[in-house]
Coordinates of C-alpha atoms in Angstrom, one line a residue:
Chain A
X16 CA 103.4 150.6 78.7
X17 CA 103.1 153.5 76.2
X18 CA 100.4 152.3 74.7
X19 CA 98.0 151.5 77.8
X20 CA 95.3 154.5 78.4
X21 CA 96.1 154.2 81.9
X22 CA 99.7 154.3 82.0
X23 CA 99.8 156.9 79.8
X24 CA 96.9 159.2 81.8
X25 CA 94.8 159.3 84.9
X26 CA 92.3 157.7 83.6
X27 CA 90.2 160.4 85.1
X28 CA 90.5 163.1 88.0
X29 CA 92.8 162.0 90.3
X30 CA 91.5 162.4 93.9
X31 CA 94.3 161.0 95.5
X32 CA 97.6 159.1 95.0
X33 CA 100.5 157.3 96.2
X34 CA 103.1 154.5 95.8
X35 CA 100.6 152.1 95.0
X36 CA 97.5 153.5 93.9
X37 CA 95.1 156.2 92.6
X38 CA 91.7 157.5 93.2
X39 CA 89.9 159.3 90.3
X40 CA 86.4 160.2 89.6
X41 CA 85.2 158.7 86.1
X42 CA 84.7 162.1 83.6
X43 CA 84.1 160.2 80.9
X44 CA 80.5 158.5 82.4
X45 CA 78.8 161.9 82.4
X46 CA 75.2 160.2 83.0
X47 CA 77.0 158.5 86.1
X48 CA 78.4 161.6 88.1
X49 CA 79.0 159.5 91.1
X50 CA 81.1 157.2 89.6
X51 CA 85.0 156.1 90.8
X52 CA 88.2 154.4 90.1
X53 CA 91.0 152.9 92.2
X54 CA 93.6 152.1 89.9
X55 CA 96.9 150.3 90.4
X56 CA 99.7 152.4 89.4
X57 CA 102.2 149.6 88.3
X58 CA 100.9 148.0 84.9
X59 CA 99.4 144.5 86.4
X60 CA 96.0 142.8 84.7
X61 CA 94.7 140.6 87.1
X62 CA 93.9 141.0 90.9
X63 CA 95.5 137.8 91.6
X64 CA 98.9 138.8 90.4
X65 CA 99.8 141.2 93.3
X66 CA 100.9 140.5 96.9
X67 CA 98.2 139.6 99.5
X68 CA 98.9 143.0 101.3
X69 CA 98.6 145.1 98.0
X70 CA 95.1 143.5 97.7
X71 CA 94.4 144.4 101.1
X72 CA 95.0 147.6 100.6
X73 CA 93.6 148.2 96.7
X74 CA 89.7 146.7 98.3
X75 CA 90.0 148.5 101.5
X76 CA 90.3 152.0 99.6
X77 CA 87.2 151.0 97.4
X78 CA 85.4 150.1 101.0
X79 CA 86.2 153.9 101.9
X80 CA 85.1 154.8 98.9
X81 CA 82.1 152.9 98.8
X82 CA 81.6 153.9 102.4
X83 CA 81.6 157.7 101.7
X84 CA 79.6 157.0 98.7
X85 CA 76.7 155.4 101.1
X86 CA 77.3 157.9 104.0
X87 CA 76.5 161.1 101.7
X88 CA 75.3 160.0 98.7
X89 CA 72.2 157.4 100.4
X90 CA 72.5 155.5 96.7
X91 CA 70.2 152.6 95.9
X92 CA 73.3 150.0 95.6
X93 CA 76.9 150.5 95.4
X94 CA 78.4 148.0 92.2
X95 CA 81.9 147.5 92.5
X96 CA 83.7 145.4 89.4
X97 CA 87.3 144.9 88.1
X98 CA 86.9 143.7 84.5
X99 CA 89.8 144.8 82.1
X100 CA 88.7 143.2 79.0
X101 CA 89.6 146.5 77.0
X102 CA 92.4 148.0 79.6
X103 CA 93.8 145.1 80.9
X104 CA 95.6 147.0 83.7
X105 CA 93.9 146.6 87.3
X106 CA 91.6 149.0 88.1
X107 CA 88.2 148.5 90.4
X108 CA 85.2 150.4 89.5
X109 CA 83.0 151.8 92.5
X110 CA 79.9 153.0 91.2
X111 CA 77.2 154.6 93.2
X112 CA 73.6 153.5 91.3
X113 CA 70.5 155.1 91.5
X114 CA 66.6 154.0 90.7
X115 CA 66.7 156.6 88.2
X116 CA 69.9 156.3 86.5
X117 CA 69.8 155.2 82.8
X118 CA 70.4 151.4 83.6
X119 CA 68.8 150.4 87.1
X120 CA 68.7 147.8 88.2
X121 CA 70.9 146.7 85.2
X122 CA 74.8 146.8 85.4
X123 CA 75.8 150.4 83.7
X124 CA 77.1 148.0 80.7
X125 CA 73.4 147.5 79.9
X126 CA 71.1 149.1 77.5
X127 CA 69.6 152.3 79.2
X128 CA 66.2 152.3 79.7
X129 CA 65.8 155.8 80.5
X130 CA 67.1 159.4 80.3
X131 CA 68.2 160.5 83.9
X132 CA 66.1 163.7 84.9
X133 CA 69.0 166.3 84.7
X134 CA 67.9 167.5 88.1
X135 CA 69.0 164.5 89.3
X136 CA 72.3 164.7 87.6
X137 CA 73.0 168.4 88.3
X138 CA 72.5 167.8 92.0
X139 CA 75.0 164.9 91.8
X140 CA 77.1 167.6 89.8
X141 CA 76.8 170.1 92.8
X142 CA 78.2 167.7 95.6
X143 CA 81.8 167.4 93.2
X144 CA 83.6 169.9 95.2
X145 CA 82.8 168.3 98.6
X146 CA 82.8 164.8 97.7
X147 CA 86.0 165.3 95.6
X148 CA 87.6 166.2 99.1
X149 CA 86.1 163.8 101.4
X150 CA 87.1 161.0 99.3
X151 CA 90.8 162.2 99.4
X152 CA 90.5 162.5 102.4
X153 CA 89.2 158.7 102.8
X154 CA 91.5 156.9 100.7
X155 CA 94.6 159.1 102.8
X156 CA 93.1 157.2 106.1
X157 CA 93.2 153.7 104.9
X158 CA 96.1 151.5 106.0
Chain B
X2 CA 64.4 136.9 104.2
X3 CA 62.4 134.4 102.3
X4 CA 62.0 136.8 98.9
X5 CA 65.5 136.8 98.7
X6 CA 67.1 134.4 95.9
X7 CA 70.2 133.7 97.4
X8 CA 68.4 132.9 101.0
X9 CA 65.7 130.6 99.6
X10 CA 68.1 128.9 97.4
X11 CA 71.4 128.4 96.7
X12 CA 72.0 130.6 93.6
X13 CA 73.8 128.0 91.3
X14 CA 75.8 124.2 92.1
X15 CA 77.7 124.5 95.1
X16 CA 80.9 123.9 94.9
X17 CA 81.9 124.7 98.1
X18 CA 80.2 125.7 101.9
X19 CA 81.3 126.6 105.1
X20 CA 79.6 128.8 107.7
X21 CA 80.7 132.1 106.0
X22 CA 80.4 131.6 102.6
X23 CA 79.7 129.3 99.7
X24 CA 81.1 128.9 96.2
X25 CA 79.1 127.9 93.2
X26 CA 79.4 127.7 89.5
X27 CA 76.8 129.8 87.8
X28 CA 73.9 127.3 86.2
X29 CA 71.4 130.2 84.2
X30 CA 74.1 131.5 82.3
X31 CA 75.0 128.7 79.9
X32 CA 76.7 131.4 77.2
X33 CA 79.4 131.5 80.0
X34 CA 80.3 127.9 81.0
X35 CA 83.3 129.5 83.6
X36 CA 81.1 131.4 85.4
X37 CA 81.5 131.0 89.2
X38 CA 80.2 133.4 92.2
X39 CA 81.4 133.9 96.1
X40 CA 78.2 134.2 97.9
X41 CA 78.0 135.4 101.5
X42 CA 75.6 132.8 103.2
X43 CA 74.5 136.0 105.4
X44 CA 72.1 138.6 104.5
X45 CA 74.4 141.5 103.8
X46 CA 73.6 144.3 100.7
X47 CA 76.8 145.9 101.0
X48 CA 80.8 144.6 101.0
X49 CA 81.9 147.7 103.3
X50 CA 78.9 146.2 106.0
X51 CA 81.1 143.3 106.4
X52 CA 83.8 143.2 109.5
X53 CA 87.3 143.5 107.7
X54 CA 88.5 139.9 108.5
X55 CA 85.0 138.8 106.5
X56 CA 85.9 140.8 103.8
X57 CA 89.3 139.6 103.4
X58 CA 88.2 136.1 103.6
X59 CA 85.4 136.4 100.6
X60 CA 88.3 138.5 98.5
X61 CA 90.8 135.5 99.0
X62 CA 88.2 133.1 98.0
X63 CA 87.6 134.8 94.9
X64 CA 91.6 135.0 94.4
X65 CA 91.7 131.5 95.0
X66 CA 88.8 131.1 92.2
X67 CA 90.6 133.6 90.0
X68 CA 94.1 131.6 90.1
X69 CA 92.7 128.4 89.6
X70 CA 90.5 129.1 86.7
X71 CA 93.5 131.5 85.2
X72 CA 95.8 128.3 85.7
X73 CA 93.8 126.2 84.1
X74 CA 91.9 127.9 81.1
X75 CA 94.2 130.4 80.2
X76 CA 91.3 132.8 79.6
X77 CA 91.7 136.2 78.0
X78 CA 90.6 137.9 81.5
X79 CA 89.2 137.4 84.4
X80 CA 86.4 139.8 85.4
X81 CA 85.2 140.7 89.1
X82 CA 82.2 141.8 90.2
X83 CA 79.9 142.8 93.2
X84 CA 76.4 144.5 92.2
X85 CA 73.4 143.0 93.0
X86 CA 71.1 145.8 92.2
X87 CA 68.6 142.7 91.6
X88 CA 69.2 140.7 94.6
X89 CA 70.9 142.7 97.2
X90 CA 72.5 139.6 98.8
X91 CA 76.1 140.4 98.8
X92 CA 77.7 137.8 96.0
X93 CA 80.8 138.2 93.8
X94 CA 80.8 137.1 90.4
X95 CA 84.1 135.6 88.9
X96 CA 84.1 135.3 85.2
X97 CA 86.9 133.8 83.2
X98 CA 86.2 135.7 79.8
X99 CA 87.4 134.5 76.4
X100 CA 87.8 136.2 73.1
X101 CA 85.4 134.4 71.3
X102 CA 82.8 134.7 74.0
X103 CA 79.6 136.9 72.9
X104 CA 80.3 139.8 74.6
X105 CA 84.0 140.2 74.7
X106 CA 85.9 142.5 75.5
X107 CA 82.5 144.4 76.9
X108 CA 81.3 142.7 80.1
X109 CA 78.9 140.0 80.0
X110 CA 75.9 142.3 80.8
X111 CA 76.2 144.1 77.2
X112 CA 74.6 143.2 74.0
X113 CA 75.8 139.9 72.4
X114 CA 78.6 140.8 69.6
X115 CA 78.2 137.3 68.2
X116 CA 77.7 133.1 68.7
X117 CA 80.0 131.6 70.9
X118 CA 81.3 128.4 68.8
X119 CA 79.5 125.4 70.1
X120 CA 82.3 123.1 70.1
X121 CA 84.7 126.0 72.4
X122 CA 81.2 126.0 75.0
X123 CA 81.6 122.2 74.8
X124 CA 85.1 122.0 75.9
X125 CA 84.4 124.1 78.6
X126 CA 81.6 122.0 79.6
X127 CA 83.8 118.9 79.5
X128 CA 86.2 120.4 81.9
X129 CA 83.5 121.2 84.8
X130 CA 83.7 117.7 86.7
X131 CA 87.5 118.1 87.0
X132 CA 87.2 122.0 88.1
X133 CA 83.9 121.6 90.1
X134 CA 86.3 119.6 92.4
X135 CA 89.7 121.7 91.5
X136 CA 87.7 124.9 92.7
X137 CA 85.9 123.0 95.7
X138 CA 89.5 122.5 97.1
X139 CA 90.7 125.4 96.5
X140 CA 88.0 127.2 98.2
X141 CA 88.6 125.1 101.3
X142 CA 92.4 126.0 101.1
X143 CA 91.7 129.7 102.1
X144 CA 92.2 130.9 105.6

C-alpha cells in the first residue's frame, strides 16, 4: 500500500521491531513527549481482522509499554486507543497523560486548554535516551 | 468507591453482565447511536493492573462487539478506546464511526465538522432492539 503513511514510513521512531510489529515514539506530537505507537506491520484496518494470537501479542506489547510508562514516568492516566479513521491500518496509541498537558482530562483529540510549562516538557525530553531503551527492551520480552 | 460513576451506576443500558464485566450501549451520546463500551465491573484505573487472562477476556469481548457491529453496519471504522482520565474505572469504548458522522475521520472527542443527517441517526436508532440483543449474545459467546 504505497500510498498508506505507514506502509510507506515508521510512522515515527522505531524502538523496536519484528515479524509482526513495531514500536515507535510519536515525533510528530511534540506537546506529548511521552507518547507511543504499536503498529502492525502487515496493512490490516481493524483489530478484529487478525488471528486471536496476533491480538494477544499486539495488547500485550502496549501493556509493556504502558507498564514502563507507569513504572518511570508516574503519569496521571495512561489512554490507550486504536482509531484509524485517517490511516486505516492498525496501530494502538499508548499515551502517557499528565494534569498539565494541553488537554487533561480531555482525550489529546480535544481542544487544549492550556500551554504545557516547557519545564515540564523538557524534563519529559530528557528521559528520551533511557526510556527509548527500556521500552525496546520491554516490547523484546513480551511473548 | 461510591464517587465513582461506573460503581454507583451502570454507565449506559446493559446489554450484557457477568461477574467480570458488563457491556452497554452508550445512552449520553445520542450524536453516536453505535456507541457501545466494555466496562470492568471491578475498580481497576489501569488495563496492565489486570491479571493477563482478565485482560484477554475484556479484549475478546470488545472483538466480539467490534465484529458484530462491523457485520452488521458496515461502518467506515471502528474505533477503540481505553482513557478514562475522567473516571478512572477501567472501560473500553467501541465506536462504529461513519462518514457522515460529525466528527469523522477525527475521533469523536474533536470539534464537530458538521450535522449528522437526522434520518442516517434514525436508522441507526431503529436497528438498536435487534443489536441490543445481537451484541447481548455475542458478549455471552466469549470464553
Amino acid at each position: 500500500m504505497k500510498s498508506c503513511p505507514l506502509c510507506a514510513t515508521e510512522g515515527g521512531l522505531t524502538l523496536y521491531r519484528d515479524e509482526l510489529l513495531r514500536v515507535v515514539r510519536v515525533t510528530d506530537t511534540p506537546e506529548h513527549p511521552a507518547f507511543y505507537r504499536v503498529i502492525l506491520n502487515a496493512h490490516v484496518a481493524e483489530f478484529s481482522a487478525l488471528p486471536r494470537t496476533e491480538r494477544e501479542r499486539l495488547m500485550e506489547t502496549v501493556v509493556a509499554v504502558e507498564r514502563l510508562l507507569l513504572d518511570t514516568l508516574r503519569p496521571a492516566k495512561i489512554n490507550l486507543a486504536s482509531l484509524g479513521n485517517v490511516v486505516p491500518h492498525l496501530h494502538w496509541h499508548v499515551i502517557a497523560r499528565f494534569a498539565d498537558d494541553a488537554q487533561f482530562p480531555a482525550p489529546i483529540w480535544a481542544n487544549a486548554q492550556r500551554e504545557r510549562p516547557t519545564a515540564a516538557l523538557q524534563a519529559l525530553q530528557a528521559q528520551w535516551p533511557v526510556l527509548d531503551a527500556q521500552i525496546a527492551q520491554a516490547a523484546a520480552s513480551v511473548r
